[in-house]
XYZ file of C-alpha atoms in Angstrom:
414
model
C 0.000 0.000 0.000
C 2.534 2.615 1.129
C 5.392 0.415 -0.164
C 6.787 -0.063 3.334
C 9.678 -2.080 1.889
C 11.113 1.052 0.260
C 14.272 2.159 2.061
C 12.956 5.728 2.395
C 9.402 4.788 3.400
C 8.083 6.778 6.343
C 5.871 3.914 7.556
C 7.036 0.486 8.697
C 5.357 -2.578 10.196
C 6.742 -4.576 13.096
C 4.483 -7.613 12.615
C 1.775 -6.258 14.891
C 1.311 -2.588 14.055
C 2.412 0.216 11.769
C 4.674 2.951 13.085
C 6.257 6.153 11.762
C 9.998 6.177 11.219
C 11.808 9.291 12.489
C 13.566 11.216 9.737
C 16.610 13.424 9.325
C 16.372 16.898 7.900
C 18.731 18.568 5.436
C 20.861 19.852 8.340
C 21.242 16.379 9.842
C 18.821 16.980 12.709
C 16.306 14.291 13.719
C 12.702 15.164 12.797
C 9.298 13.674 13.532
C 7.607 12.946 10.186
C 4.107 12.405 11.626
C 2.988 15.841 10.395
C 4.549 15.501 6.927
C 2.624 14.307 3.862
C 2.936 10.651 2.881
C 5.129 9.855 -0.143
C 6.249 6.609 -1.827
C 2.632 5.561 -2.310
C 1.073 4.148 -5.478
C -2.357 5.039 -6.865
C -3.450 1.527 -5.888
C -2.200 2.166 -2.361
C -4.149 5.413 -2.174
C -7.315 3.626 -3.361
C -6.762 0.854 -0.807
C -6.355 3.418 1.967
C -9.610 5.117 0.933
C -11.412 1.764 1.088
C -9.899 0.968 4.491
C -10.987 4.337 5.844
C -14.504 3.854 4.428
C -14.846 0.468 6.155
C -13.524 1.925 9.387
C -16.273 4.579 9.223
C -18.997 2.067 8.260
C -19.306 3.416 4.700
C -19.500 1.581 1.379
C -16.002 1.423 -0.195
C -15.727 3.222 -3.526
C -13.074 1.081 -5.217
C -13.522 -2.552 -6.245
C -10.579 -4.937 -6.182
C -9.632 -7.710 -8.598
C -6.508 -9.608 -7.526
C -3.943 -6.866 -6.859
C -5.556 -4.027 -8.802
C -8.125 -1.527 -7.560
C -10.496 -0.571 -10.356
C -11.180 3.013 -11.336
C -14.887 3.780 -11.827
C -15.143 5.517 -15.205
C -18.619 6.835 -14.332
C -17.772 8.162 -10.868
C -18.315 11.758 -12.000
C -21.876 10.878 -13.046
C -22.886 9.324 -9.736
C -20.577 11.093 -7.323
C -23.469 12.837 -5.540
C -24.688 9.576 -4.012
C -21.308 8.072 -3.027
C -20.548 8.349 0.673
C -17.229 6.525 0.929
C -13.787 8.104 0.993
C -12.095 8.452 -2.383
C -9.623 10.372 -4.479
C -10.927 13.599 -5.965
C -12.220 14.279 -9.439
C -10.283 16.844 -11.447
C -13.184 19.304 -11.345
C -13.359 18.982 -7.551
C -9.633 19.534 -7.162
C -9.713 22.645 -9.338
C -12.739 23.984 -7.441
C -11.014 23.465 -4.099
C -7.675 24.838 -5.315
C -9.224 28.002 -6.746
C -11.001 28.740 -3.483
C -14.548 27.769 -4.436
C -17.142 29.581 -6.509
C -16.254 32.966 -4.984
C -12.507 32.487 -5.073
C -10.399 35.399 -6.298
C -8.703 34.846 -9.699
C -5.193 34.389 -8.301
C -2.330 32.675 -10.103
C -1.806 30.155 -7.315
C -4.147 28.500 -4.811
C -4.879 31.543 -2.664
C -2.241 34.047 -3.737
C -0.383 35.509 -6.674
C 2.837 34.686 -4.817
C 3.390 30.937 -4.905
C 5.948 30.996 -2.087
C 3.242 32.287 0.281
C 1.013 29.242 -0.197
C 3.298 26.309 -0.939
C 6.675 24.598 -0.693
C 8.703 24.567 -3.895
C 12.333 24.169 -4.852
C 13.014 27.843 -4.144
C 12.027 27.658 -0.461
C 12.876 24.034 0.444
C 16.458 23.716 -0.823
C 18.723 23.098 2.179
C 16.049 24.440 4.510
C 15.925 23.402 8.150
C 13.069 20.962 8.745
C 13.047 19.615 5.192
C 12.933 15.821 4.957
C 16.030 14.449 3.206
C 14.530 13.128 -0.011
C 15.909 14.913 -3.054
C 19.216 15.170 -4.954
C 21.692 14.134 -2.247
C 24.369 13.494 -4.905
C 24.375 17.217 -5.730
C 24.345 18.289 -2.086
C 21.026 19.918 -2.922
C 18.785 18.647 -0.165
C 15.101 19.226 -0.690
C 12.059 17.342 0.510
C 8.680 17.575 2.120
C 7.866 20.084 4.828
C 5.312 19.956 7.687
C 1.775 20.618 6.488
C -0.232 23.748 7.168
C 2.745 26.111 7.521
C 1.871 28.303 4.549
C -1.184 30.482 3.903
C -4.496 28.715 3.142
C -6.743 29.610 0.226
C -10.206 31.155 0.546
C -11.780 27.818 1.485
C -9.302 27.425 4.334
C -7.431 24.591 2.575
C -3.663 24.399 2.854
C -0.968 23.141 0.499
C -3.086 22.656 -2.618
C 0.114 23.393 -4.509
C 3.655 22.426 -3.574
C 4.965 20.010 -0.937
C 3.628 16.904 -2.719
C 1.672 16.428 -5.925
C -1.664 14.697 -5.330
C -3.158 11.644 -7.025
C -6.669 12.121 -8.416
C -9.321 9.537 -9.214
C -8.507 9.542 -12.951
C -4.899 8.515 -12.162
C -3.493 11.918 -12.937
C -1.833 14.087 -10.318
C -2.023 17.815 -9.675
C -0.589 20.436 -7.375
C 3.152 20.169 -8.128
C 5.714 19.440 -5.421
C 8.762 20.653 -3.548
C 10.911 19.729 -6.572
C 8.974 22.115 -8.865
C 10.183 25.611 -9.623
C 7.452 28.055 -8.655
C 7.913 30.100 -11.834
C 7.058 27.091 -14.010
C 3.784 25.927 -12.447
C 0.095 26.769 -12.755
C -3.211 25.612 -11.286
C -4.112 23.967 -14.592
C -1.006 21.787 -14.837
C -1.508 18.042 -14.487
C 0.270 14.879 -15.491
C -0.786 11.267 -15.850
C 0.658 8.687 -13.463
C 1.054 4.930 -13.736
C -0.952 3.368 -10.884
C 1.994 1.200 -9.807
C 4.521 4.006 -9.637
C 5.692 5.448 -6.339
C 8.149 8.266 -5.790
C 9.245 10.900 -3.327
C 7.185 13.789 -4.724
C 3.660 12.311 -4.957
C 1.077 11.704 -2.248
C -2.695 12.019 -2.167
C -5.580 13.978 -0.690
C -8.823 12.332 0.404
C -12.205 13.577 -0.785
C -15.687 12.677 0.341
C -19.023 13.784 -1.099
C -20.995 16.048 1.235
C -24.252 14.092 1.617
C -26.905 16.337 3.153
C -25.650 19.287 5.221
C -21.848 19.408 5.638
C -20.733 19.754 9.257
C -16.940 19.863 8.952
C -15.667 23.432 9.443
C -12.774 24.652 7.336
C -10.566 24.825 10.438
C -10.644 21.018 10.603
C -9.732 20.373 6.985
C -6.611 18.307 6.343
C -3.915 20.811 5.332
C -1.803 18.908 2.822
C -2.978 15.538 1.635
C -2.730 12.479 3.874
C -0.260 12.485 6.741
C 1.025 9.216 8.199
C -0.955 9.596 11.437
C -3.961 11.490 10.086
C -7.372 10.025 9.296
C -9.057 13.375 8.665
C -10.460 14.352 5.253
C -9.844 17.361 3.086
C -13.207 18.385 1.718
C -14.874 21.721 1.305
C -18.340 22.712 2.485
C -20.594 23.599 -0.416
C -23.457 25.940 0.516
C -26.697 25.688 -1.423
C -27.809 28.792 -3.287
C -30.878 30.470 -1.711
C -32.534 30.160 -5.140
C -32.498 26.353 -4.914
C -34.632 24.002 -2.858
C -33.665 20.507 -1.808
C -36.344 18.044 -2.938
C -35.889 14.629 -1.265
C -36.758 11.633 -3.427
C -36.878 8.038 -2.228
C -36.020 4.993 -4.298
C -33.513 6.714 -6.596
C -29.963 5.380 -6.796
C -27.039 7.207 -8.420
C -28.756 9.671 -10.738
C -26.973 9.896 -14.069
C -29.381 11.511 -16.557
C -31.949 14.285 -16.985
C -33.993 15.462 -19.969
C -36.529 18.223 -20.503
C -39.327 17.993 -23.038
C -41.950 20.734 -23.570
C -44.152 19.420 -20.761
C -41.931 17.589 -18.243
C -38.560 16.715 -16.755
C -37.425 13.081 -16.510
C -34.547 11.905 -14.315
C -33.074 8.408 -13.966
C -29.892 6.529 -13.189
C -28.687 3.245 -11.744
C -31.601 0.887 -11.241
C -33.370 2.510 -14.234
C -36.321 3.813 -12.178
C -37.436 7.119 -13.782
C -39.095 10.038 -12.040
C -41.088 12.699 -13.900
C -42.028 16.243 -12.935
C -43.749 19.219 -14.556
C -42.261 21.843 -12.243
C -39.127 20.223 -10.744
C -40.697 20.239 -7.259
C -43.271 17.454 -7.357
C -42.034 14.148 -8.780
C -43.836 10.926 -9.727
C -42.166 7.545 -10.009
C -42.717 5.566 -13.192
C -42.253 1.960 -14.306
C -38.681 0.717 -14.715
C -36.969 1.484 -18.001
C -36.014 -1.871 -19.633
C -32.240 -1.327 -19.486
C -29.676 -2.307 -16.856
C -28.931 1.290 -15.786
C -29.969 4.558 -17.443
C -26.857 6.459 -18.555
C -28.508 9.289 -20.535
C -31.854 10.599 -21.764
C -32.815 12.537 -24.895
C -36.051 13.922 -26.345
C -36.957 14.844 -29.910
C -39.774 14.534 -32.429
C -42.172 13.471 -29.660
C -39.944 10.551 -28.587
C -37.899 9.939 -25.447
C -34.772 7.787 -25.772
C -32.948 6.205 -22.819
C -29.478 4.708 -23.151
C -28.061 2.091 -20.817
C -25.136 -0.113 -19.905
C -24.410 -3.143 -22.074
C -25.910 -1.592 -25.216
C -29.319 -1.074 -23.635
C -31.779 1.222 -25.414
C -35.430 2.062 -24.763
C -37.988 4.532 -26.152
C -41.159 6.122 -24.825
C -43.878 8.402 -26.203
C -45.017 9.717 -22.809
C -41.951 9.256 -20.587
C -43.849 6.678 -18.523
C -44.209 3.529 -20.636
C -40.908 2.391 -22.113
C -40.200 -0.211 -24.820
C -36.813 -1.916 -25.176
C -35.035 -1.568 -28.525
C -32.221 -3.504 -30.185
C -29.226 -1.201 -30.448
C -27.068 -3.790 -32.187
C -24.280 -3.122 -29.673
C -23.131 -4.667 -26.420
C -20.914 -1.752 -25.484
C -21.904 0.494 -22.613
C -23.698 3.546 -23.993
C -22.834 6.924 -22.495
C -24.786 9.752 -24.143
C -27.759 10.559 -26.368
C -28.749 13.630 -28.395
C -31.559 14.682 -30.753
C -29.986 16.669 -33.600
C -33.174 17.991 -35.152
C -33.438 15.115 -37.616
C -32.137 12.031 -35.787
C -30.936 10.627 -32.488
C -27.191 10.108 -32.044
C -25.980 7.781 -29.277
C -22.347 7.311 -28.240
C -20.558 4.814 -26.020
C -17.568 2.638 -25.280
C -15.005 1.445 -27.817
C -15.811 4.151 -30.351
C -19.529 3.383 -30.486
C -21.753 5.815 -32.424
C -25.346 4.851 -33.266
C -27.997 6.779 -35.214
C -31.787 6.508 -35.568
C -34.543 8.748 -36.894
C -37.355 7.070 -34.960
C -35.624 5.554 -31.924
C -36.502 2.057 -33.111
C -34.241 1.287 -36.066
C -30.584 1.909 -35.218
C -27.525 1.847 -37.443
C -23.872 1.804 -36.449
C -21.806 4.749 -37.647
C -18.015 4.269 -38.016
C -16.237 6.656 -35.657
C -12.665 5.858 -36.605
C -11.610 5.611 -32.945
C -11.436 2.810 -30.395
C -11.592 5.037 -27.325
C -14.817 5.564 -25.381
C -17.003 8.320 -26.839
C -18.129 9.933 -23.585
C -20.493 12.782 -24.525
C -21.927 14.700 -27.468
C -23.208 18.220 -28.083
C -24.380 20.389 -30.973
C -23.852 24.035 -31.844
C -27.558 24.423 -32.649
C -30.316 22.187 -33.984
C -29.111 20.991 -37.369
C -25.617 22.382 -36.700
C -22.166 20.926 -36.126
C -21.905 17.890 -33.852
C -18.969 17.492 -31.459
C -18.255 14.388 -29.385
C -15.463 13.982 -26.845
C -13.507 10.786 -26.285
C -11.716 9.325 -23.309
C -8.349 9.482 -25.075
C -8.470 13.277 -25.008
C -9.662 13.991 -28.548
C -12.822 15.269 -30.227
C -14.948 13.914 -33.061
C -16.644 16.423 -35.353
C -19.462 15.838 -37.857
C -21.834 17.958 -39.900
C -24.402 15.233 -40.563
C -23.724 12.493 -38.006
C -22.952 10.060 -40.847
C -19.181 10.631 -40.991
C -16.844 11.804 -38.240
C -13.431 13.447 -38.190
C -11.053 13.101 -35.249
C -9.437 16.271 -33.908
C -6.719 16.413 -31.279
C -7.579 18.770 -28.427
C -4.073 18.693 -27.025
C -4.952 17.285 -23.602
C -4.069 14.034 -21.905
C -5.920 10.746 -21.963
C -8.617 10.490 -19.328
C -9.183 14.233 -19.179
């Protein structure tokens, strides 16, 4: 998990319990590392720790395990609002927290325009007293991690969102830079992909947890800089509901993933494929189950509702209440649906693109890619279609019948 066999690991096991190994700083003085961020941890180790912490708290673990690998949930962002267990953060959550929330000032770094005020970088850790001895000893250029919470927090009261250690995210990228980064070269938007088996002395992780109901954790109790060896606290932020919104409790719904609006109603659905309908968004009625495994998206056009599902599932309805299963011709998980003004376009895993004018007869459209086609949008009805893929590219089409791949210039999984 934390690779306790590594010679520089901060955590060891004596056969009965784990303990923290004292360290030596760049000046040769003995230091207690219990308030330093964990390093030499793999993505799998971070996922395992999240699961352990969830079980300890009586919560459902987020990550599933097959042999020695913890599986990443590709649809976590779609059902994150109903997940209670501890987990690694989504990229959008990390950026929100780093920028100081919805009202955060547009600063260059996480809470300041001066990076050295908010984080530990190569400029302020090199040969500094209290720095753990981790970096470049051959050049007599000692740098390393520093105790957490010693710099200024951002506007959400969160410390060390940048510097000290880079942080694994759920999509197996990492963000936040580290003590080995030069402050002049970094930005809040920088990220890099990480192999889940890699461990090193500049990467750790920060725990996230969805705020179910009313958050109670004040910002003063937030974990300052990722996970420390002796710290079981979480680093979340409290999201306050807008006074223009009302919370409408619904029973029987599991992991909402889709919503559609037609001229006379809203329909919502998700895992379990039980739809709810509403005319005003306040009063909801439960309908019969949609005949798919899970509803992944909903679309409406030409008087027809279309629901997509896992495993190639498709269903149509004229009233949003009674649904009829359709043969999509695909066994790939479907991810999104759109009415273009003349036809429905559905996308999914392994480059899947399907088209139908009536929701009943579906044809497969060659996409030219093998990556998952995650979502689709249109400039206007009858206009240009753009789909995004998991490998970090876009597909563009004028008619939906032929698609052209365009590189966006971002990494896979983004």
